[in-house]
Tab-separated table of C-alpha atoms in Angstrom:
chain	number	residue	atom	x	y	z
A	1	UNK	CA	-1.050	19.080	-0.385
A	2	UNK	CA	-1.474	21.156	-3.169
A	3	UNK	CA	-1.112	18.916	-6.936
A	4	UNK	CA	0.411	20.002	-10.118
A	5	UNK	CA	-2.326	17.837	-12.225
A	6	UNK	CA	-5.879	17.049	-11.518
A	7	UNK	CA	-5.086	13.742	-12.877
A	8	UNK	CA	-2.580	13.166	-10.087
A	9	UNK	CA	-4.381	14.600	-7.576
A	10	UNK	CA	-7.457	11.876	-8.360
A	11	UNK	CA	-5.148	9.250	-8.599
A	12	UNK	CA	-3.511	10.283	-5.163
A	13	UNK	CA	-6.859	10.295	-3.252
A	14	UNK	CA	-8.269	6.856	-5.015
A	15	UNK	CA	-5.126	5.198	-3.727
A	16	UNK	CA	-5.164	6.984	-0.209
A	17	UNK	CA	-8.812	5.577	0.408
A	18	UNK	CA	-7.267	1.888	0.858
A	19	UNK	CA	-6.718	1.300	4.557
A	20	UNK	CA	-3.228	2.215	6.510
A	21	UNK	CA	-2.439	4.150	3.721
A	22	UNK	CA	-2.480	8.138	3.673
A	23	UNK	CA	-1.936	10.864	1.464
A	24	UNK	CA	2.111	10.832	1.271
A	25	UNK	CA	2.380	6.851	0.757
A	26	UNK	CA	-0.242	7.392	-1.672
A	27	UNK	CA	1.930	10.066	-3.820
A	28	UNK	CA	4.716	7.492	-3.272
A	29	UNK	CA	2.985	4.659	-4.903
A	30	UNK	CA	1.720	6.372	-7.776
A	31	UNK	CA	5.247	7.920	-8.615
A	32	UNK	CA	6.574	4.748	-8.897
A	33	UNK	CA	3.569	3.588	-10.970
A	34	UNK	CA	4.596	6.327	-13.305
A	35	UNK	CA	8.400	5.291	-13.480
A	36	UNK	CA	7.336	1.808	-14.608
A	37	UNK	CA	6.352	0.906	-17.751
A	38	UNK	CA	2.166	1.583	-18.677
A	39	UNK	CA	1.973	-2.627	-18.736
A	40	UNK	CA	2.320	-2.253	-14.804
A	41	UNK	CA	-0.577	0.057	-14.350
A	42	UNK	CA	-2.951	-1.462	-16.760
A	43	UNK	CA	-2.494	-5.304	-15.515
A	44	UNK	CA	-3.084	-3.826	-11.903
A	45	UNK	CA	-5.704	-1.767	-13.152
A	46	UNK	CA	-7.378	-4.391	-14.828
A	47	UNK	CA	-6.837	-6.866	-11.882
A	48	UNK	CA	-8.670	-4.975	-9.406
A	49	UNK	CA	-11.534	-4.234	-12.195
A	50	UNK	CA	-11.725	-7.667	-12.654
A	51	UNK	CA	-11.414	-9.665	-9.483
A	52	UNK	CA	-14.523	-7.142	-8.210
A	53	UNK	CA	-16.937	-7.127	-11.127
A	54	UNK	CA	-16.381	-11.305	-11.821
A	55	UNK	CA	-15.669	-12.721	-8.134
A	56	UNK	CA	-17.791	-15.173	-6.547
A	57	UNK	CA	-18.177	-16.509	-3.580
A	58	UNK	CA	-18.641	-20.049	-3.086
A	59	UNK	CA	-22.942	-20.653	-2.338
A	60	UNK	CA	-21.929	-23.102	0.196
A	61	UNK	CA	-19.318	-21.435	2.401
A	62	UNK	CA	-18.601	-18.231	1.293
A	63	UNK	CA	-15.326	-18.290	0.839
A	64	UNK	CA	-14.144	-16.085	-2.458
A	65	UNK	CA	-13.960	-18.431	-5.258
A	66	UNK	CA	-13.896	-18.751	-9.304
A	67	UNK	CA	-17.055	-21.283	-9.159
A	68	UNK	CA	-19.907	-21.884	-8.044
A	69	UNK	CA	-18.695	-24.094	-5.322
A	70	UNK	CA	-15.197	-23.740	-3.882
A	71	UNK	CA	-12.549	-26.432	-4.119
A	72	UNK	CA	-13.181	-27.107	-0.669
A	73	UNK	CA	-16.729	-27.945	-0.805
A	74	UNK	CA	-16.925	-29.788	-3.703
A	75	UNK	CA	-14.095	-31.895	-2.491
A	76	UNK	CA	-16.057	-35.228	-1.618
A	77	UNK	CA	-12.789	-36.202	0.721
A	78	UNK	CA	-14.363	-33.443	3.390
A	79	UNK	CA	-16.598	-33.843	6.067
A	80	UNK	CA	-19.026	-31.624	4.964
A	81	UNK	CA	-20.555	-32.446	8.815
A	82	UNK	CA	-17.768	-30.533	10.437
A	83	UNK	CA	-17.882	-26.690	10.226
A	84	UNK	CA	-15.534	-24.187	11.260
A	85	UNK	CA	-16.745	-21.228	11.554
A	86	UNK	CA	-13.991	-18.349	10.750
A	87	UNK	CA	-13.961	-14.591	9.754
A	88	UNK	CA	-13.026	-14.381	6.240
A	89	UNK	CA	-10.965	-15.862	3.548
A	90	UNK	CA	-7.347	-15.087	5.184
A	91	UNK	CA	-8.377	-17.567	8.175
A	92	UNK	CA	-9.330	-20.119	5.686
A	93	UNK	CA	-6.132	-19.967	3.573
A	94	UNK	CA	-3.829	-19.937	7.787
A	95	UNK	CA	-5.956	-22.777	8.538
A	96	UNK	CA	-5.706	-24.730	5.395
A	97	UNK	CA	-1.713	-24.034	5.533
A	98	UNK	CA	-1.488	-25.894	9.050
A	99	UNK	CA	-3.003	-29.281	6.894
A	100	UNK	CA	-4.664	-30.459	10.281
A	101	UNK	CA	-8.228	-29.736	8.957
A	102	UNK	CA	-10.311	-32.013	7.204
A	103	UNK	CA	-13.562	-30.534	7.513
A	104	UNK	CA	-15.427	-27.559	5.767
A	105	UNK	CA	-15.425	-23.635	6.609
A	106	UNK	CA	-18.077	-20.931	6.611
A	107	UNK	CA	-16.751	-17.206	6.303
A	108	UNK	CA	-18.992	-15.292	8.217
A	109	UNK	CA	-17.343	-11.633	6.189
A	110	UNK	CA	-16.944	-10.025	9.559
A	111	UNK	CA	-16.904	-9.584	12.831
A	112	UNK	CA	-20.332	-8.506	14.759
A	113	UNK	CA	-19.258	-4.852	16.178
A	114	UNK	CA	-21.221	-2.485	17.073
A	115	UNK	CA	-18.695	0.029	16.887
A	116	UNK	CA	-18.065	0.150	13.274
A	117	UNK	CA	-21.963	-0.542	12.740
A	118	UNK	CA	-22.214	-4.023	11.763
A	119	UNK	CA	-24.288	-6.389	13.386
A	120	UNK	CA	-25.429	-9.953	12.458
A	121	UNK	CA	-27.335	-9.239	9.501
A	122	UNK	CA	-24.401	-7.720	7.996
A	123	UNK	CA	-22.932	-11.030	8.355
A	124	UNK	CA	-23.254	-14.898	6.664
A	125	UNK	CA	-24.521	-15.916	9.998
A	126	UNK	CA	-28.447	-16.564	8.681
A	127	UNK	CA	-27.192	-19.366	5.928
A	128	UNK	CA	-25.309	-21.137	8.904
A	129	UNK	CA	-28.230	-21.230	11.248
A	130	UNK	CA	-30.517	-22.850	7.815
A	131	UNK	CA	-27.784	-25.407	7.290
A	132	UNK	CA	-27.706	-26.636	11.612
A	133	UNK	CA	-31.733	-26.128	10.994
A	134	UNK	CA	-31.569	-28.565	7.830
A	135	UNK	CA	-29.451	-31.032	9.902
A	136	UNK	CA	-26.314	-31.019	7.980
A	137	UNK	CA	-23.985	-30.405	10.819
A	138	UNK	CA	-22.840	-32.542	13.539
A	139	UNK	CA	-19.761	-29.943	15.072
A	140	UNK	CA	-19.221	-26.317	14.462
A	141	UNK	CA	-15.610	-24.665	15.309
A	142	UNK	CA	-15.539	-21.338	16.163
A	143	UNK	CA	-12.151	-19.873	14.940
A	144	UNK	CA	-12.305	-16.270	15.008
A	145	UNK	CA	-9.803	-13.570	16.385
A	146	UNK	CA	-10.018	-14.000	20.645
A	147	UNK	CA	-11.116	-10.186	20.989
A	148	UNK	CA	-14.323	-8.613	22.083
A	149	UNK	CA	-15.920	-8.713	18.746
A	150	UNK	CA	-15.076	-12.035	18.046
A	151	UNK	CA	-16.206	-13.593	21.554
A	152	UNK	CA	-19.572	-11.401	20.656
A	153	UNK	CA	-20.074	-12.930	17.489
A	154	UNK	CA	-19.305	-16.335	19.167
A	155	UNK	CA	-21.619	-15.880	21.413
A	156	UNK	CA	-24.437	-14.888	19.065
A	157	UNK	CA	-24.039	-17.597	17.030
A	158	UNK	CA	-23.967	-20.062	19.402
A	159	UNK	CA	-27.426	-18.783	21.252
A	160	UNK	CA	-28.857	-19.004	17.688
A	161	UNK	CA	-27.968	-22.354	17.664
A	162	UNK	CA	-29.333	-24.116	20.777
A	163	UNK	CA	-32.096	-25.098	19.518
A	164	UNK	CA	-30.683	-27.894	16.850
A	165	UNK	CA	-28.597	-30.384	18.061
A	166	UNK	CA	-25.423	-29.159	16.933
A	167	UNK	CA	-21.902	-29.916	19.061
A	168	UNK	CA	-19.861	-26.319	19.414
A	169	UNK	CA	-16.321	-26.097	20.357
A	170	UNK	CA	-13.720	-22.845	20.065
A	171	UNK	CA	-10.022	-23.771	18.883
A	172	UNK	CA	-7.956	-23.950	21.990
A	173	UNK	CA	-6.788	-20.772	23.436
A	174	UNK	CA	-3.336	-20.805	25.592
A	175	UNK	CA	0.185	-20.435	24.599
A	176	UNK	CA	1.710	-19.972	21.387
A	177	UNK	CA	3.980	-23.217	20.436
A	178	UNK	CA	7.537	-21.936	20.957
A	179	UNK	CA	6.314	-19.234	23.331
A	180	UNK	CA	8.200	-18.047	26.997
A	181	UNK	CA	5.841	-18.417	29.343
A	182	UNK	CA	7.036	-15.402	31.429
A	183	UNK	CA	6.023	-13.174	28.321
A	184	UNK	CA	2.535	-14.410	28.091
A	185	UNK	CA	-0.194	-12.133	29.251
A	186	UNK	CA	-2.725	-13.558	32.830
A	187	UNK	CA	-5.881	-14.271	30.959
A	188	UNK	CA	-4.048	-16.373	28.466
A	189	UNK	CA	-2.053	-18.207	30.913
A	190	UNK	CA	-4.902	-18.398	33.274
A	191	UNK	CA	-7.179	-20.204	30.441
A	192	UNK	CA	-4.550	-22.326	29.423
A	193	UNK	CA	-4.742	-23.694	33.371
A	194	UNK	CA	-8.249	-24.023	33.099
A	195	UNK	CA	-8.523	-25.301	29.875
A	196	UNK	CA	-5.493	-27.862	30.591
A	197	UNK	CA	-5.392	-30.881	28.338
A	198	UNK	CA	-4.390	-34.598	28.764
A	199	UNK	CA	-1.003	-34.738	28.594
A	200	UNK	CA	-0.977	-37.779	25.604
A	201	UNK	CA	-2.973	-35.329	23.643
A	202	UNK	CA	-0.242	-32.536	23.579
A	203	UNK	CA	2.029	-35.833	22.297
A	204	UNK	CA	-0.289	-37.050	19.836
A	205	UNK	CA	-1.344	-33.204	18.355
A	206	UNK	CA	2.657	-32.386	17.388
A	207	UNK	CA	2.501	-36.021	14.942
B	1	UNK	CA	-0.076	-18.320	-0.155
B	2	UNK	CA	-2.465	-20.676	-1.547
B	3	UNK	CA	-5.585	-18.753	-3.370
B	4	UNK	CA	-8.910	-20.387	-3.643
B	5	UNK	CA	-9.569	-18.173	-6.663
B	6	UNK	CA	-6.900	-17.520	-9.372
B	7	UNK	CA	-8.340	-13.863	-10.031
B	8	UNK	CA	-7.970	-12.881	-5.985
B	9	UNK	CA	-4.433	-14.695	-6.557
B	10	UNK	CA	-3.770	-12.210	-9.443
B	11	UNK	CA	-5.184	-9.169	-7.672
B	12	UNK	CA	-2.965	-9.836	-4.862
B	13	UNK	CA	-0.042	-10.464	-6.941
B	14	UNK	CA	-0.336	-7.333	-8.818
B	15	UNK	CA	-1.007	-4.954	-5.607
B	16	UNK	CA	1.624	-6.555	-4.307
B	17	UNK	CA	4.252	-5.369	-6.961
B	18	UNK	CA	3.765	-2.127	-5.261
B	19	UNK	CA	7.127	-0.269	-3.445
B	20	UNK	CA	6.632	-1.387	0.227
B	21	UNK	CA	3.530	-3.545	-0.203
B	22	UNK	CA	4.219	-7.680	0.769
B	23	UNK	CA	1.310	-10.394	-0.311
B	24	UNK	CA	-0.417	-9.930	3.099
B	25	UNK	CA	-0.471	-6.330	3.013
B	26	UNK	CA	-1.624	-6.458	-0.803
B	27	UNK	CA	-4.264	-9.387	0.188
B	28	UNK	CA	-5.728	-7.203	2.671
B	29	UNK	CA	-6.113	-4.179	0.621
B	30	UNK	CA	-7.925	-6.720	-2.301
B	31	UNK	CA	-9.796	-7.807	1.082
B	32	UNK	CA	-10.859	-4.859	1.754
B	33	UNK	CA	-11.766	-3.327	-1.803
B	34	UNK	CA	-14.285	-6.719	-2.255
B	35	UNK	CA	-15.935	-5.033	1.173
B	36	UNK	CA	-16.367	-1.461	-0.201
B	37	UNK	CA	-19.277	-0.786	-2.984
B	38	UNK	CA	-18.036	-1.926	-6.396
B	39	UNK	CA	-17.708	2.042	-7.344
B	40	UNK	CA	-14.709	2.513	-5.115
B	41	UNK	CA	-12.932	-0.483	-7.350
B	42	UNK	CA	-13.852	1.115	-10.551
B	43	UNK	CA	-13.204	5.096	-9.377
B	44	UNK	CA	-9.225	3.537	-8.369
B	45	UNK	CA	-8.635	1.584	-11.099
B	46	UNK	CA	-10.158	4.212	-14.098
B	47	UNK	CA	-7.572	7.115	-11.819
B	48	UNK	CA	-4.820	4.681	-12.374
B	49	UNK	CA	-5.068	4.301	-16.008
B	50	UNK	CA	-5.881	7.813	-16.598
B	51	UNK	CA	-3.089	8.834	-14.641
B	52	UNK	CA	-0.861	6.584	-16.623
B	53	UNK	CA	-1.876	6.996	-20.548
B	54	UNK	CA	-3.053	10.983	-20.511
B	55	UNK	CA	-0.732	12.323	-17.622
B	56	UNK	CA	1.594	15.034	-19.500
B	57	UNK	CA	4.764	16.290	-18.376
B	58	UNK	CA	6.093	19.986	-18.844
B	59	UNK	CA	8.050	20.489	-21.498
B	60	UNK	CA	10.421	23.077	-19.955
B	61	UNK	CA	10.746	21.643	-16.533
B	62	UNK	CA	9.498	17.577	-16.658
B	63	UNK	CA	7.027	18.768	-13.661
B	64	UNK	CA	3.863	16.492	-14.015
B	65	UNK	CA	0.954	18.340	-15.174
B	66	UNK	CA	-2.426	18.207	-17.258
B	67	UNK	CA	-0.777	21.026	-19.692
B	68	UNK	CA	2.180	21.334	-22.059
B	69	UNK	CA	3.493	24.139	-19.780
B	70	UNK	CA	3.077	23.454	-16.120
B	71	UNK	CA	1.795	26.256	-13.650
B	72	UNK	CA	4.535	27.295	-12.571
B	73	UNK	CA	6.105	27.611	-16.086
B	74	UNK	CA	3.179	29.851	-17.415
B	75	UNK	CA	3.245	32.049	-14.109
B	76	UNK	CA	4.342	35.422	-16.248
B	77	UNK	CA	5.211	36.166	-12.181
B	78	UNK	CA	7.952	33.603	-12.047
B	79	UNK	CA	11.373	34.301	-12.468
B	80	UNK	CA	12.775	32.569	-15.310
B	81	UNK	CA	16.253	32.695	-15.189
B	82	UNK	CA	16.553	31.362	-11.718
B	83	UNK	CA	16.395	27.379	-11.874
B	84	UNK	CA	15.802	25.190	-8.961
B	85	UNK	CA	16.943	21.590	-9.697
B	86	UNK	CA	14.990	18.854	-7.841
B	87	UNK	CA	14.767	14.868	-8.283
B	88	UNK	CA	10.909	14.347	-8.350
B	89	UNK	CA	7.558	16.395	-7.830
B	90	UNK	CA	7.659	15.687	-4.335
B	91	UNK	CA	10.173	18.050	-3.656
B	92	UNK	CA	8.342	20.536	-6.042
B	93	UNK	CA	5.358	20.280	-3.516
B	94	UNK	CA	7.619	20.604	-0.823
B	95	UNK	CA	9.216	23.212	-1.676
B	96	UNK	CA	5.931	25.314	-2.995
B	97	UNK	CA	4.438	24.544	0.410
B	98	UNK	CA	7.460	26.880	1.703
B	99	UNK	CA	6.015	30.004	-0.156
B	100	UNK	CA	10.001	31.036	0.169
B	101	UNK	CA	10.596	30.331	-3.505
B	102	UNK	CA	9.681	32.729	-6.518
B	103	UNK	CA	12.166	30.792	-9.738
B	104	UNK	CA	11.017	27.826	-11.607
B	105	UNK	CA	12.266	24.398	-11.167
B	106	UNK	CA	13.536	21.645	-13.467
B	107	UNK	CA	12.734	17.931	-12.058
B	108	UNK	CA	15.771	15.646	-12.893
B	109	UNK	CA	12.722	12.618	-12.285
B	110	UNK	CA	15.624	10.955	-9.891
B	111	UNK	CA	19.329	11.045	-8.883
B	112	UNK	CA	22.526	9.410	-10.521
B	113	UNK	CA	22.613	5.945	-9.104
B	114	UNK	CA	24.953	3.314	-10.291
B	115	UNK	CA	23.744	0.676	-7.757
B	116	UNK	CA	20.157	0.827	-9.915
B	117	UNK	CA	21.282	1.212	-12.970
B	118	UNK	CA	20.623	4.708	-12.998
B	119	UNK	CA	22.932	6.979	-15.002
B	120	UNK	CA	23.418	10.530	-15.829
B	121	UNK	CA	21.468	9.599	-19.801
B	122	UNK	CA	18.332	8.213	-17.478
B	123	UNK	CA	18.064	11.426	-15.896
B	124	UNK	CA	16.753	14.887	-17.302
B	125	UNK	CA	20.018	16.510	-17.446
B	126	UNK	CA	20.887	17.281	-20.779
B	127	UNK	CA	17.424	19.945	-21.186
B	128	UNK	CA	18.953	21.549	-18.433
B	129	UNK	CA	22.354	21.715	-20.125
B	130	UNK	CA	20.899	23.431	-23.091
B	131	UNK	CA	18.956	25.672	-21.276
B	132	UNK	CA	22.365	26.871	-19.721
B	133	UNK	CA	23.927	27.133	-23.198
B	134	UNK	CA	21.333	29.281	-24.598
B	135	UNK	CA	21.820	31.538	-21.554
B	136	UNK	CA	18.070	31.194	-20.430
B	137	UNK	CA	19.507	30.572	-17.106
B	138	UNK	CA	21.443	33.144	-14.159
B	139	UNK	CA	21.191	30.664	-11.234
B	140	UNK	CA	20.526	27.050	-10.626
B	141	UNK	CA	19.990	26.311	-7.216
B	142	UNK	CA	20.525	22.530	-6.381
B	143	UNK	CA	18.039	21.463	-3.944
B	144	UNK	CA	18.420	17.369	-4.209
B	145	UNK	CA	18.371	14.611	-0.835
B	146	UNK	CA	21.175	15.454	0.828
B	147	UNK	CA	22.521	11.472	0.141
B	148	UNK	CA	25.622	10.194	-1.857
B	149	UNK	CA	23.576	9.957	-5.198
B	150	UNK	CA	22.403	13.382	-4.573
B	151	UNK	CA	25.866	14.908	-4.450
B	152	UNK	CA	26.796	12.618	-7.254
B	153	UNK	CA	24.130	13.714	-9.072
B	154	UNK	CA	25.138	17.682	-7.818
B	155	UNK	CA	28.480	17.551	-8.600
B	156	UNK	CA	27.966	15.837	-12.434
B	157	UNK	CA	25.774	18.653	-13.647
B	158	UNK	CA	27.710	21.228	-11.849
B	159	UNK	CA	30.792	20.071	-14.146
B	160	UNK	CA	28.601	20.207	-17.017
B	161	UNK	CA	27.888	23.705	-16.522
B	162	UNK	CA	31.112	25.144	-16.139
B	163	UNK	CA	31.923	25.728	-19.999
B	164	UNK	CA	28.818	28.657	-19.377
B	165	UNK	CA	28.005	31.512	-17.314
B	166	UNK	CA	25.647	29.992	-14.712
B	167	UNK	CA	25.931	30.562	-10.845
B	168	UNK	CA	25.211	27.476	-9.159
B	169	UNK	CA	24.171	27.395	-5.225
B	170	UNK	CA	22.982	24.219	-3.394
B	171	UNK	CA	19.716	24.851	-0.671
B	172	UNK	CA	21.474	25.352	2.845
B	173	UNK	CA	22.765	22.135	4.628
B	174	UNK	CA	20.201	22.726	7.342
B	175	UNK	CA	18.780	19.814	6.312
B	176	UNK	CA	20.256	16.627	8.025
B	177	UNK	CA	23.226	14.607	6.102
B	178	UNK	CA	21.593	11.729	4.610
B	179	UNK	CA	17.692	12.650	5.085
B	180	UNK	CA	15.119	12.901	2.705
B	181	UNK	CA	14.161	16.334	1.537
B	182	UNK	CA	10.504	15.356	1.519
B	183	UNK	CA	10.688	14.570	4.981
B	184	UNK	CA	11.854	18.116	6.081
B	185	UNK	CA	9.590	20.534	7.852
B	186	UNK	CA	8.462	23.564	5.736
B	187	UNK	CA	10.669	26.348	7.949
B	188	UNK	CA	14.315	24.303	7.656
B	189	UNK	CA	13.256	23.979	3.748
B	190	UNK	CA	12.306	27.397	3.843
B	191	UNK	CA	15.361	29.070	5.331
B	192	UNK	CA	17.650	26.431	3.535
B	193	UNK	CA	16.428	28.134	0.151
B	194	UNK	CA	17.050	31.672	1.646
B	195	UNK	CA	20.611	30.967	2.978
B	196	UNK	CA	21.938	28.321	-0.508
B	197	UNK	CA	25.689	28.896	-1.025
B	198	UNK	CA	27.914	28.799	-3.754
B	199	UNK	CA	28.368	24.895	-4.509
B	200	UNK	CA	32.206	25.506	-4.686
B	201	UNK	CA	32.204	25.882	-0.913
B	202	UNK	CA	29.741	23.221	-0.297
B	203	UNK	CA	32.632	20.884	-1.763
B	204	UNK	CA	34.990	22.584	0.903
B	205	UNK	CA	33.016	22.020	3.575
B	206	UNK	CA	32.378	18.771	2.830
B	207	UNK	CA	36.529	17.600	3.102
């Protein structure tokens, strides 16, 4: 793609750096920046600039926050004893929208692969293990994404943590609420057989 | 979406003003920008705003450019008097890319849309009239979407013209009915530049 404007052309290859988005969406995006009034650009500009250079993230948990502790942690209604362990901020905010959790979280930033070069030290996993060490946990949840990565990371975490006396537990995999069960894949369906619950439960979970 | 940090919540908000880009989409480019060194956020944000306050546009044919004449304008190799009329820069890129095309252009910066508020005044259309009554022009070649606002837009200068001596052509109608011209492949572009007809019997064929 050959550019009329250097100015353009840097603008066009800033933008096209973001993930899922290449060269022409990029050149779409920054026409219509220009069509829009200069108020647009700046507030979006200044947004971005912002959010990176004065972000925190909470000491506690991780999670992206405007204090020092997030409103979740310094919430004395939560069981600070019950973690769930979850990949980053997005799983917080789906979890927190299902109002079923009364615990805490801990973002871990990642998932441990080995593909895209990041293993555990790349990850919050070293301020979990201090804080089963220290005693402060009775449960962890592990809630990440049910793929290879995520089963690795499970895995890692929890062989860190045998040697405190900490209770683990995954959320339950099986079928989607409101799912056919012709349309759901064999492992799934063959866990969810396994991994069968009491049928009171199933009545007491949808209250 | 519930934000546990009002400056992510702004971020988001703002990315997600965007043509095409929903809050989850705009929360996991933000996401993903708080992952990548801080230099990335800056580099985006500083191409944005420069883009926006010192990007200049040609003063003979609106093209964007760094200059008061673009390129093509100042090419002592172009030929004048033969005007190619296109909505946006896009389609000056695309239409470069061909190599078919030796005139200069003159970018309208959209098409005649009453649905959006969009009217003939919005447009770039009256520069080009002027040019034609000062005689600086031989041919305009009308190389717009082939869409209704495009022949809308065709059809409104081509009555403005007709007080002066202009020849007016529209690109070939190789192109689909009702595609985008920045989705066409270089050779239909090409050829539809080499084959244009007089816009008189692009209305005939049209009935």
């Amino acid at each position: 793609m050959e550019f009329s404007s250097k100015l353009l052309e840097n603008a066009v290859y800033e933008v096209s750096q973001l993930p899922g988005i290449g060269k022409r969406t990029a050149l779409r995006l920054v026409l219509h920046l220009l069509r829009q009034p200069e108020a647009q650009t700046k507030n979006l500009a200044l947004a971005l600039q912002n959010l990176r250079s004065e972000i925190k993230f909470c000491k506690k948990c991780h999670n992206i926050s405007d204090t020092e502790l997030c409103e979740i942690c310094a919430n004395p209604k939560r069981e600070t004893s019950l973690v769930c362990v979850v990949e980053d901020i997005r799983d917080v905010m789906a979890i927190e929208n299902t109002g079923q959790y009364r615990g805490v979280y801990h973002v871990l930033g990642g998932k441990i692969s080995p593909m895209d070069g990041i293993g555990p030290s790349d990850l919050n996993i070293a301020t979990l293990i201090e804080k089963a060490k220290a005693g402060e946990i009775k449960e962890i949840i592990f809630a990440l994404s049910s793929t290879m990565e995520g089963d690795t990371t499970n895995f890692y975490i929890f062989k860190q943590l045998e040697p405190y006396a900490v209770i683990t537990s995954t959320i339950a995999r099986g079928i989607a609420v409101g799912d056919e069960l012709e349309y759901a894949d064999e492992v799934t369906l063959g866990r969810s057989i396994l991994n069968r619950i009491p049928f009171e439960n199933s009545l007491k979970s949808e209250q």
